[in-house]
PDB file of C-alpha atoms in Angstrom:
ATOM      1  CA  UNK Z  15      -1.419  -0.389  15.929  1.00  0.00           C
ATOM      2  CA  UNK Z  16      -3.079   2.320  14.154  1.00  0.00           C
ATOM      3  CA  UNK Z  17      -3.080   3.123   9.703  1.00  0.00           C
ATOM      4  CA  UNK Z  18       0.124   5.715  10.291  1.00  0.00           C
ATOM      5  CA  UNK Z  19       1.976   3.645  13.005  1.00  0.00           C
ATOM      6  CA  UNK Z  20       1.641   0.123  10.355  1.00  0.00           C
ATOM      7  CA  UNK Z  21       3.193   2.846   7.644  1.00  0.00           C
ATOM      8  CA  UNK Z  22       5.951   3.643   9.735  1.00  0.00           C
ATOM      9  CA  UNK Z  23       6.750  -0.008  10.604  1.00  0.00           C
ATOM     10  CA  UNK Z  24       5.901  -1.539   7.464  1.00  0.00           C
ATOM     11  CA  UNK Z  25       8.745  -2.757   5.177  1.00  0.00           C
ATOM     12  CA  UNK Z  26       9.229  -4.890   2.386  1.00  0.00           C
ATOM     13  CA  UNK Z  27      10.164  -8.481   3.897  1.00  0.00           C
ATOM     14  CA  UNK Z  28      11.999 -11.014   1.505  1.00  0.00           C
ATOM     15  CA  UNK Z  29      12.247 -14.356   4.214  1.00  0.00           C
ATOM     16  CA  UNK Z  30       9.568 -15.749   5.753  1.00  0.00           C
ATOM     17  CA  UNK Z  31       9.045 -18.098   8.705  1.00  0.00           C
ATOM     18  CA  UNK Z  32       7.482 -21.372   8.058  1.00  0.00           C
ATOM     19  CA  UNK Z  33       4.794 -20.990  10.690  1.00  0.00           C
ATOM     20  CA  UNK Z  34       1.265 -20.988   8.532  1.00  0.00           C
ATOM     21  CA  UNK Z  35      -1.076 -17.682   9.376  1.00  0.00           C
ATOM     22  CA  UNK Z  36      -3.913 -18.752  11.558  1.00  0.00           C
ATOM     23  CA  UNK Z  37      -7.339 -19.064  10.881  1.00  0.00           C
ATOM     24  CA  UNK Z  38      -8.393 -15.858  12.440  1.00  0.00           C
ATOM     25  CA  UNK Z  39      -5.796 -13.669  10.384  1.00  0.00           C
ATOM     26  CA  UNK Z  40      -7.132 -15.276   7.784  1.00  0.00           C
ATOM     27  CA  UNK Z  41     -10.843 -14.659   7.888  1.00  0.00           C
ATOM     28  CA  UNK Z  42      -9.981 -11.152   8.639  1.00  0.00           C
ATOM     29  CA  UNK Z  43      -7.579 -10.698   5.624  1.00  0.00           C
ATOM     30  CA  UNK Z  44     -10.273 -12.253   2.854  1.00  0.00           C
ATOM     31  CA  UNK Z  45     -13.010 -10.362   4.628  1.00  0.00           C
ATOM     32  CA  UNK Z  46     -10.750  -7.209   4.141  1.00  0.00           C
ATOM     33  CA  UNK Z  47     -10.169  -8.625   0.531  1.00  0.00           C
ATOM     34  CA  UNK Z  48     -13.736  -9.142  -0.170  1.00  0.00           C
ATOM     35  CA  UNK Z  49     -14.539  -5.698   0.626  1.00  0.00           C
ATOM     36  CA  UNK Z  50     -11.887  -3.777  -1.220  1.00  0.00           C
ATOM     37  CA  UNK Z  51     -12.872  -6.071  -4.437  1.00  0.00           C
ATOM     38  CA  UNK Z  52     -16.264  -4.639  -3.856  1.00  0.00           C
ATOM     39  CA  UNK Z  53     -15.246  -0.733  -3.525  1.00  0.00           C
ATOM     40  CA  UNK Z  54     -12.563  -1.188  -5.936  1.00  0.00           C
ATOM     41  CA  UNK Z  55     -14.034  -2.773  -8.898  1.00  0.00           C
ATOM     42  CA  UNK Z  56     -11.003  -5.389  -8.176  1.00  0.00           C
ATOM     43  CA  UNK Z  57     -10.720  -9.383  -8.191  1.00  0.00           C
ATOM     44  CA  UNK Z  58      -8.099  -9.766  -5.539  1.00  0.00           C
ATOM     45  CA  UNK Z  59      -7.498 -13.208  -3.763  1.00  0.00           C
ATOM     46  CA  UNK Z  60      -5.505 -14.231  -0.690  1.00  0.00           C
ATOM     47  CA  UNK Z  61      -4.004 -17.648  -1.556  1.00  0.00           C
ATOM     48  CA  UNK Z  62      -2.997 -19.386   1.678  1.00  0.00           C
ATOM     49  CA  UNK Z  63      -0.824 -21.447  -0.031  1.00  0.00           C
ATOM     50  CA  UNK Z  64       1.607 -19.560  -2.383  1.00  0.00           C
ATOM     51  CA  UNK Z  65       2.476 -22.725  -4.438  1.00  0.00           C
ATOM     52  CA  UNK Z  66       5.042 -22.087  -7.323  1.00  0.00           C
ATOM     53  CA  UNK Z  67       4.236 -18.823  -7.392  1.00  0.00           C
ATOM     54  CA  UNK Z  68       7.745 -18.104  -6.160  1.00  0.00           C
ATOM     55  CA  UNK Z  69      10.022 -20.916  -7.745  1.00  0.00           C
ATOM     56  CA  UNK Z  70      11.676 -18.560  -9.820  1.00  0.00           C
ATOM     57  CA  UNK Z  71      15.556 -18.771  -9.512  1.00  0.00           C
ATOM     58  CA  UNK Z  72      15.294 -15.080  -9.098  1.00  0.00           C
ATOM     59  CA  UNK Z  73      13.021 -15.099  -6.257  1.00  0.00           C
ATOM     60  CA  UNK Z  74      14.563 -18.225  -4.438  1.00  0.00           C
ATOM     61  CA  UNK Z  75      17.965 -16.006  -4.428  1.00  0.00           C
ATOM     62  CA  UNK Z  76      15.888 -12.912  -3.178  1.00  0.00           C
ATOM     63  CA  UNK Z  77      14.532 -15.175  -0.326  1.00  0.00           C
ATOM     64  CA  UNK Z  78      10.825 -14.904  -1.679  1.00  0.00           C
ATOM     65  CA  UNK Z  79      10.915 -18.575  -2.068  1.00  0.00           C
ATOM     66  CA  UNK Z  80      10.175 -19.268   1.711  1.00  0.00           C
ATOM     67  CA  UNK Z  81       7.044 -17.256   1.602  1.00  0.00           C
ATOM     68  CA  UNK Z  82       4.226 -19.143   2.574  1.00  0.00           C
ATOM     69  CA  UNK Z  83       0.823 -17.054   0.784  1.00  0.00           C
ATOM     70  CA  UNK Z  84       0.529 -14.771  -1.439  1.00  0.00           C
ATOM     71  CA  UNK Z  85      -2.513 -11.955  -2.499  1.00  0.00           C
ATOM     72  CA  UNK Z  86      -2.922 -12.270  -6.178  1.00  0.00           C
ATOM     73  CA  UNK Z  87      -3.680  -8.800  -7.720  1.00  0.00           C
ATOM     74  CA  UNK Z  88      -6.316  -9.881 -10.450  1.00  0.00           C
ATOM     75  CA  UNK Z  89      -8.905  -7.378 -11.836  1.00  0.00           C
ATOM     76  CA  UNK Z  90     -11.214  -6.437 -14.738  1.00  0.00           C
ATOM     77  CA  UNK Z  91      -8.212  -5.252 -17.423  1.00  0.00           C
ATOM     78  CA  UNK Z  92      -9.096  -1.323 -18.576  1.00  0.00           C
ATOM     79  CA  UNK Z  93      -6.765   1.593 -18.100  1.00  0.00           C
ATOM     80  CA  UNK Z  94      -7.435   2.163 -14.590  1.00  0.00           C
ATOM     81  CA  UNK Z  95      -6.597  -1.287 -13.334  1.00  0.00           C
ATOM     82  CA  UNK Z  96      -2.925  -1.186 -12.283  1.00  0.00           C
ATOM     83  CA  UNK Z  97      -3.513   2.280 -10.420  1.00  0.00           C
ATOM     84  CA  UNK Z  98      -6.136   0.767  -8.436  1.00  0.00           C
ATOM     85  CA  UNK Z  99      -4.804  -2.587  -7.898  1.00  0.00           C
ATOM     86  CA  UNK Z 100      -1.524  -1.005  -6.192  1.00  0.00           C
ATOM     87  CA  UNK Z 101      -4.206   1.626  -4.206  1.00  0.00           C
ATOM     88  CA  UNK Z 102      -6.440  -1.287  -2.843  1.00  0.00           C
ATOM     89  CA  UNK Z 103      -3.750  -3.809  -2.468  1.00  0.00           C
ATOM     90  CA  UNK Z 104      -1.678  -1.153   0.127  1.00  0.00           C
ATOM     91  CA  UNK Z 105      -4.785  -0.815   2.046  1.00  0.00           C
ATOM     92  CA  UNK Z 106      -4.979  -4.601   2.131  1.00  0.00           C
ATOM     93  CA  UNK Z 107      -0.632  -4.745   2.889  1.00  0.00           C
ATOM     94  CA  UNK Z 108      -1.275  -2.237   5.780  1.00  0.00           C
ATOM     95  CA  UNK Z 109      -4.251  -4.370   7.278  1.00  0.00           C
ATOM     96  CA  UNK Z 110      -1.788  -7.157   7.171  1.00  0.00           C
ATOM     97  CA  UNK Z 111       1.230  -5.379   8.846  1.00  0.00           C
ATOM     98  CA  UNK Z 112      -1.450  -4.240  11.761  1.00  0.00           C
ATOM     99  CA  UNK Z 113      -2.113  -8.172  11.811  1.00  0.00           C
ATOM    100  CA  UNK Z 114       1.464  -8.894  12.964  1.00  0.00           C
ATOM    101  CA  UNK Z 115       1.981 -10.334   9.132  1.00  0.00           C
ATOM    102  CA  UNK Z 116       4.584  -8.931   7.083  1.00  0.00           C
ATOM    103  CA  UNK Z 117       4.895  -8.677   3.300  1.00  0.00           C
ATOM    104  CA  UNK Z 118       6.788  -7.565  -0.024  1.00  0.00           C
ATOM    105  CA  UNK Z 119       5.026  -6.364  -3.325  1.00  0.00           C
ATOM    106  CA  UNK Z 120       6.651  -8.586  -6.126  1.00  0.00           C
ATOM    107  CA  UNK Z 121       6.244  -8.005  -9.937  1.00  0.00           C
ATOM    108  CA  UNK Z 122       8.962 -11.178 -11.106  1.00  0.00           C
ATOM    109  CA  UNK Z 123       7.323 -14.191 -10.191  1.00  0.00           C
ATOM    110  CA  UNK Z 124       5.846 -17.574 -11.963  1.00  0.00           C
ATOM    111  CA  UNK Z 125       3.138 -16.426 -13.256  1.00  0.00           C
ATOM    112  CA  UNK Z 126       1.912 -19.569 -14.611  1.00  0.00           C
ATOM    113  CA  UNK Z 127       1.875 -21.272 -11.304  1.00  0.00           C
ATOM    114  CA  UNK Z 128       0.578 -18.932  -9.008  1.00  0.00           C
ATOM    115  CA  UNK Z 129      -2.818 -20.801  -8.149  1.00  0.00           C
ATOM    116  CA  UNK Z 130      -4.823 -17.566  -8.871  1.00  0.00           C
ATOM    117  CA  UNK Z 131      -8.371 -17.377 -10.869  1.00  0.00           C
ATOM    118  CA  UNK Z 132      -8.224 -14.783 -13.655  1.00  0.00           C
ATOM    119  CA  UNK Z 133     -11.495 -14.848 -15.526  1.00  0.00           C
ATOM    120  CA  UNK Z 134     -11.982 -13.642 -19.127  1.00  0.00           C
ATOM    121  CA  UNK Z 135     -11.283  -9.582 -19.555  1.00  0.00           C
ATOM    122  CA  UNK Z 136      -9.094  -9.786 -16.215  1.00  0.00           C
ATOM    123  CA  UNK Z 137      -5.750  -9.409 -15.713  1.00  0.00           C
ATOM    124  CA  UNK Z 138      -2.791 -10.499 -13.428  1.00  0.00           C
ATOM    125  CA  UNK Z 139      -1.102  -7.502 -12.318  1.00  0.00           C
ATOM    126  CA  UNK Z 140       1.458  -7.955  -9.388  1.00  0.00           C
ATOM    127  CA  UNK Z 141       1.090 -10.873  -6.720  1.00  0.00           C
ATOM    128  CA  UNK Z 142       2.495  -9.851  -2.569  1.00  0.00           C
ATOM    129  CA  UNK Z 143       3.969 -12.203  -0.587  1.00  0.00           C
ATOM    130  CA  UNK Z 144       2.438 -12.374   2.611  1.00  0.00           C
ATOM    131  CA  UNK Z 145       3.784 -14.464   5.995  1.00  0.00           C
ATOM    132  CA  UNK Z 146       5.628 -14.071   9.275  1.00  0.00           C
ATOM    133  CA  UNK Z 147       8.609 -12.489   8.331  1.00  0.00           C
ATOM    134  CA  UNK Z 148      12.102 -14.042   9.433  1.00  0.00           C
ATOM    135  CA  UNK Z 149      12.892 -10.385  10.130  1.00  0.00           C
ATOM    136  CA  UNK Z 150      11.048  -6.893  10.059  1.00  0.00           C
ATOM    137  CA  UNK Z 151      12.973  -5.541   6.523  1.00  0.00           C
ATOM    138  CA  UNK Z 152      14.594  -2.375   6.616  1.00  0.00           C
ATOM    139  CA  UNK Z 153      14.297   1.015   5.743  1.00  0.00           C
ATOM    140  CA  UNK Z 154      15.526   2.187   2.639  1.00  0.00           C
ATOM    141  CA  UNK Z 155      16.960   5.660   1.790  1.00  0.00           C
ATOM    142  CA  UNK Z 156      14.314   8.190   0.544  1.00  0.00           C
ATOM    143  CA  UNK Z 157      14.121  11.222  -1.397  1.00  0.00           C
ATOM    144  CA  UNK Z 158      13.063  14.276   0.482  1.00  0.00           C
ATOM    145  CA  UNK Z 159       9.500  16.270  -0.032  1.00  0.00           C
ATOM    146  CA  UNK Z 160      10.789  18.686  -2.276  1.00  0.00           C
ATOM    147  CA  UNK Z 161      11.936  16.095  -5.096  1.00  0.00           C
ATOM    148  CA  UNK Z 162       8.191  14.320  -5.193  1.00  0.00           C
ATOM    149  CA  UNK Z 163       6.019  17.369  -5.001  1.00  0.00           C
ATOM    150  CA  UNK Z 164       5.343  21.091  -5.675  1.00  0.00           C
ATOM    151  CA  UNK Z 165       2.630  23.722  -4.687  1.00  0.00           C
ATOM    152  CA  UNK Z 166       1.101  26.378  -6.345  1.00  0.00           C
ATOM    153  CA  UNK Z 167       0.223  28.053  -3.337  1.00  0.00           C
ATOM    154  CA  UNK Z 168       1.536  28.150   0.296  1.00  0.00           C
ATOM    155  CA  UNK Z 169       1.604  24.266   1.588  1.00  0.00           C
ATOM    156  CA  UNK Z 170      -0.925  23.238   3.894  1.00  0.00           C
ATOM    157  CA  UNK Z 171       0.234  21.111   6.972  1.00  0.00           C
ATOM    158  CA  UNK Z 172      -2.209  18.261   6.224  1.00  0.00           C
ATOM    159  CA  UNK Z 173      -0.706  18.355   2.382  1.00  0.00           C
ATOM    160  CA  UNK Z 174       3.199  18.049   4.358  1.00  0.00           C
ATOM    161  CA  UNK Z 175       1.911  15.687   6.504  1.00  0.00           C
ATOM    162  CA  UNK Z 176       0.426  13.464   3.029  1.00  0.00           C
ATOM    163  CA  UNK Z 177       3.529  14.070   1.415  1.00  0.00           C
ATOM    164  CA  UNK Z 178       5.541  12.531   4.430  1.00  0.00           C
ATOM    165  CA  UNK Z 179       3.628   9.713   4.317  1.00  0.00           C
ATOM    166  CA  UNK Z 180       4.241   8.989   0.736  1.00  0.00           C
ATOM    167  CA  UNK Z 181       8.211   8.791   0.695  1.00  0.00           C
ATOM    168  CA  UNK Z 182       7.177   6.058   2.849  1.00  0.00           C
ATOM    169  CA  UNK Z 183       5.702   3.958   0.654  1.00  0.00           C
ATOM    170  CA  UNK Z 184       6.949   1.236  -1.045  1.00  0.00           C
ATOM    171  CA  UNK Z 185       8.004   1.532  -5.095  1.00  0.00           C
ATOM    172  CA  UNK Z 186       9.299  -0.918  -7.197  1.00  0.00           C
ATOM    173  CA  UNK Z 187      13.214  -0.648  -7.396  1.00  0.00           C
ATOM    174  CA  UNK Z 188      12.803   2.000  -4.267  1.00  0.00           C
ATOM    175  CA  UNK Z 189      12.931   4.035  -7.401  1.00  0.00           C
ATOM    176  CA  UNK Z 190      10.277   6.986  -5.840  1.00  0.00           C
ATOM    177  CA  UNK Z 191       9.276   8.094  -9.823  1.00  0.00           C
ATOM    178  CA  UNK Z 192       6.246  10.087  -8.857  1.00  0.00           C
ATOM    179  CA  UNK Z 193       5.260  14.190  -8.031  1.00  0.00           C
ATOM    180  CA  UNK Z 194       2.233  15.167  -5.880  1.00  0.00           C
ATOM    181  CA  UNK Z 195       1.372  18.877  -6.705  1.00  0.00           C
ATOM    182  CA  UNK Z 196      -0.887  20.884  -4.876  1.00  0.00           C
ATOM    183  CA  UNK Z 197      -3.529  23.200  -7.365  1.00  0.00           C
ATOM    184  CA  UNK Z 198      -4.274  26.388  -7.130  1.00  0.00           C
ATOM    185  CA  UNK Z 199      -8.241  24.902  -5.807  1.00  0.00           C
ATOM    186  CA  UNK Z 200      -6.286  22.612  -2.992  1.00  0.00           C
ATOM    187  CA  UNK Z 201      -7.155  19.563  -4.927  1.00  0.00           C
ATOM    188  CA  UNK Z 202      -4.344  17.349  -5.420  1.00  0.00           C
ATOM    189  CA  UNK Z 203      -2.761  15.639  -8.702  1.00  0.00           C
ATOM    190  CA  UNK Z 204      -0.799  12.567  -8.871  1.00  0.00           C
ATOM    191  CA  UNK Z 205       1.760  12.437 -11.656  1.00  0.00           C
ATOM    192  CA  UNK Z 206       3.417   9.153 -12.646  1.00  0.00           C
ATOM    193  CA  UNK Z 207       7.344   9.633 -14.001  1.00  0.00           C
ATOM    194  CA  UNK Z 208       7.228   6.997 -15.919  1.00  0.00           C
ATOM    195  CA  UNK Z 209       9.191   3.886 -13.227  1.00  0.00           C
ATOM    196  CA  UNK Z 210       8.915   0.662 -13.832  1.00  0.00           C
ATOM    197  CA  UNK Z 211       5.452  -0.198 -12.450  1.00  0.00           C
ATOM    198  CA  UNK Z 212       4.938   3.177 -12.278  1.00  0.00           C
ATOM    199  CA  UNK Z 213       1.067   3.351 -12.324  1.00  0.00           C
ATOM    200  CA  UNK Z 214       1.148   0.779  -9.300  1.00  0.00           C
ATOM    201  CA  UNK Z 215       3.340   3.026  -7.323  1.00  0.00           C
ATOM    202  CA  UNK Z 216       0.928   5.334  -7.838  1.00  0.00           C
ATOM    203  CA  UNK Z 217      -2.145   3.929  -6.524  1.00  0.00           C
ATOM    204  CA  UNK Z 218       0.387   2.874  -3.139  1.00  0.00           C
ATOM    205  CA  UNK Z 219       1.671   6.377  -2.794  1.00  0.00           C
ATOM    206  CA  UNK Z 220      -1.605   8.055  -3.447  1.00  0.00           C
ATOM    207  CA  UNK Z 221      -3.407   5.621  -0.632  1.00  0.00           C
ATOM    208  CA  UNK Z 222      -0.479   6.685   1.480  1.00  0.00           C
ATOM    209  CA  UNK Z 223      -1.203  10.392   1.116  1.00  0.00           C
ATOM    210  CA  UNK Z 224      -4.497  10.111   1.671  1.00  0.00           C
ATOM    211  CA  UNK Z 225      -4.338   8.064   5.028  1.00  0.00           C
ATOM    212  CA  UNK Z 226      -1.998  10.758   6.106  1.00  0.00           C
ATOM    213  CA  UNK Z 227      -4.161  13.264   5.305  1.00  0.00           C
ATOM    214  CA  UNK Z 228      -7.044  11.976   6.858  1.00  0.00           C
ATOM    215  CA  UNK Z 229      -5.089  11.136  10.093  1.00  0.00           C
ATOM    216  CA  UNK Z 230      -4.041  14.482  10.249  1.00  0.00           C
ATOM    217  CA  UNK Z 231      -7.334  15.919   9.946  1.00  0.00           C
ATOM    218  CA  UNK Z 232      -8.931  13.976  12.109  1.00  0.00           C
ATOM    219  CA  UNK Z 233      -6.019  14.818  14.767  1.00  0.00           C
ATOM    220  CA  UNK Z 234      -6.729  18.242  14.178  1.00  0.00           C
ATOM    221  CA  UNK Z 235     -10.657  17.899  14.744  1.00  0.00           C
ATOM    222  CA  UNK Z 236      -9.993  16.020  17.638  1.00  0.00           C
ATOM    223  CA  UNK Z 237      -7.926  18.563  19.325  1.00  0.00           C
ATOM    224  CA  UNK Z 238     -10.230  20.857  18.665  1.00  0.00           C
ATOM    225  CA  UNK Z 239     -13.277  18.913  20.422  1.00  0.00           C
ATOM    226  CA  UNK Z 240     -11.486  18.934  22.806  1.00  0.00           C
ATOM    227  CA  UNK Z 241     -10.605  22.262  23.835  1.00  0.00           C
ATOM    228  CA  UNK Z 242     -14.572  23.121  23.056  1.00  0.00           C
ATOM    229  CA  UNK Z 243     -15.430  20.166  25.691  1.00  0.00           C
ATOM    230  CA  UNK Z 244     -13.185  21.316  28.207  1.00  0.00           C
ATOM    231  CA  UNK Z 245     -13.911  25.052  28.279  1.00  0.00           C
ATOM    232  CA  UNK Z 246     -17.685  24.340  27.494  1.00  0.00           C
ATOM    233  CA  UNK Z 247     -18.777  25.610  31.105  1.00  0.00           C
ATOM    234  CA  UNK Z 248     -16.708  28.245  30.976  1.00  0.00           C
TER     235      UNK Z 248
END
């Protein structure tokens, strides 16, 4: 399974399966985890067992309750944190989807018993529950591309492409409170519209976009290698 095709199938999973992850998921996910923390500036921890971190009445009714780990989103606590811990954490939810593991980003949960370590100047942002899901989830209904972004020039394919990828990722009450905008330069700007957990959503959507745009562009450079290899003794 490849980034785009774990975007496509990848949804938010509230019942889990009591079968444990195995060893070798495992040492892939916290070798995964132990890289991100390192280009991310983060403090993320897979927790094999999720403890009470979902013994809220709240998420026992959602069905959270059966989930057997969890990835505890835990970093140094400045301005930048939540926007990163939602970017690095989808990288890390994607990784785990291509595993054959499926998850759901949760920001109600029992904070004081998830068995995470948050050291002095970190913070607890947003725990995922992560297991073999009793089902697959479902796809929710989306806005379309011209609600969540705007150009100031004619719109590239790859920045389409980005776009397309970002209505499919996940936001807390599916509430999709974010614009992309393509500049004048082709850079790109990521506005937050104020959602609940709106900064998070951010950092997901704007790792979405960019895996789309890199897939695209490396389609597009591939296609083009190619047609140079097969007309190169022309």
């Amino acid at each position: 399974m490849t980034e785009l095709e774990a975007i496509r199938a990848r949804h938010s999973v509230r019942s889990y399966t009591d079968k444990r992850i195995d060893r070798d998921t495992i040492a892939q996910l916290t070798q995964l985890i132990r890289d991100v923390n390192a280009e991310g500036n983060l403090h993320l921890q897979f927790l094999e067992d999720a403890g009470g971190t979902f013994s809220k009445l709240f998420n026992k009714v959602a069905g959270l309750g059966s989930a057997p780990s969890v990835i505890a989103c835990v970093g140094p606590d400045d301005e930048t944190l939540e926007e990163r811990a939602g970017y690095y954490g989808e990288k890390v939810v994607l990784a785990a989807q291509r595993m054959g593991l499926n998850t759901c980003w949760v920001g109600t949960f029992h904070r004081e018993r998830i068995p995470a370590e948050v050291g002095e100047g970190e913070r607890l942002v947003i725990a995922i529950a992560v297991g073999y899901g009793a089902n697959q989830g479902k796809q929710h209904k989306s806005k379309n591309s011209a609600q969540v972004s705007s150009a100031s020039k004619d719109r590239p394919e790859w920045f389409d492409f980005g776009v397309e990828m970002a209505l499919l990722a996940p936001t807390a009450l599916n509430q999709q409170k974010f614009e992309i905008r393509l500049n004048e330069d082709e850079s790109v700007s990521f506005l937050d519209k104020g959602g609940v957990l709106g900064k998070i959503d951010l950092g997901i959507v704007k790792y979405h976009f960019e895996a789309g745009r890199r897939a695209f562009k490396d389609a597009k450079n591939s296609v083009g290698n190619t047609y140079e290899q097969n007309n190169s003794t022309l």
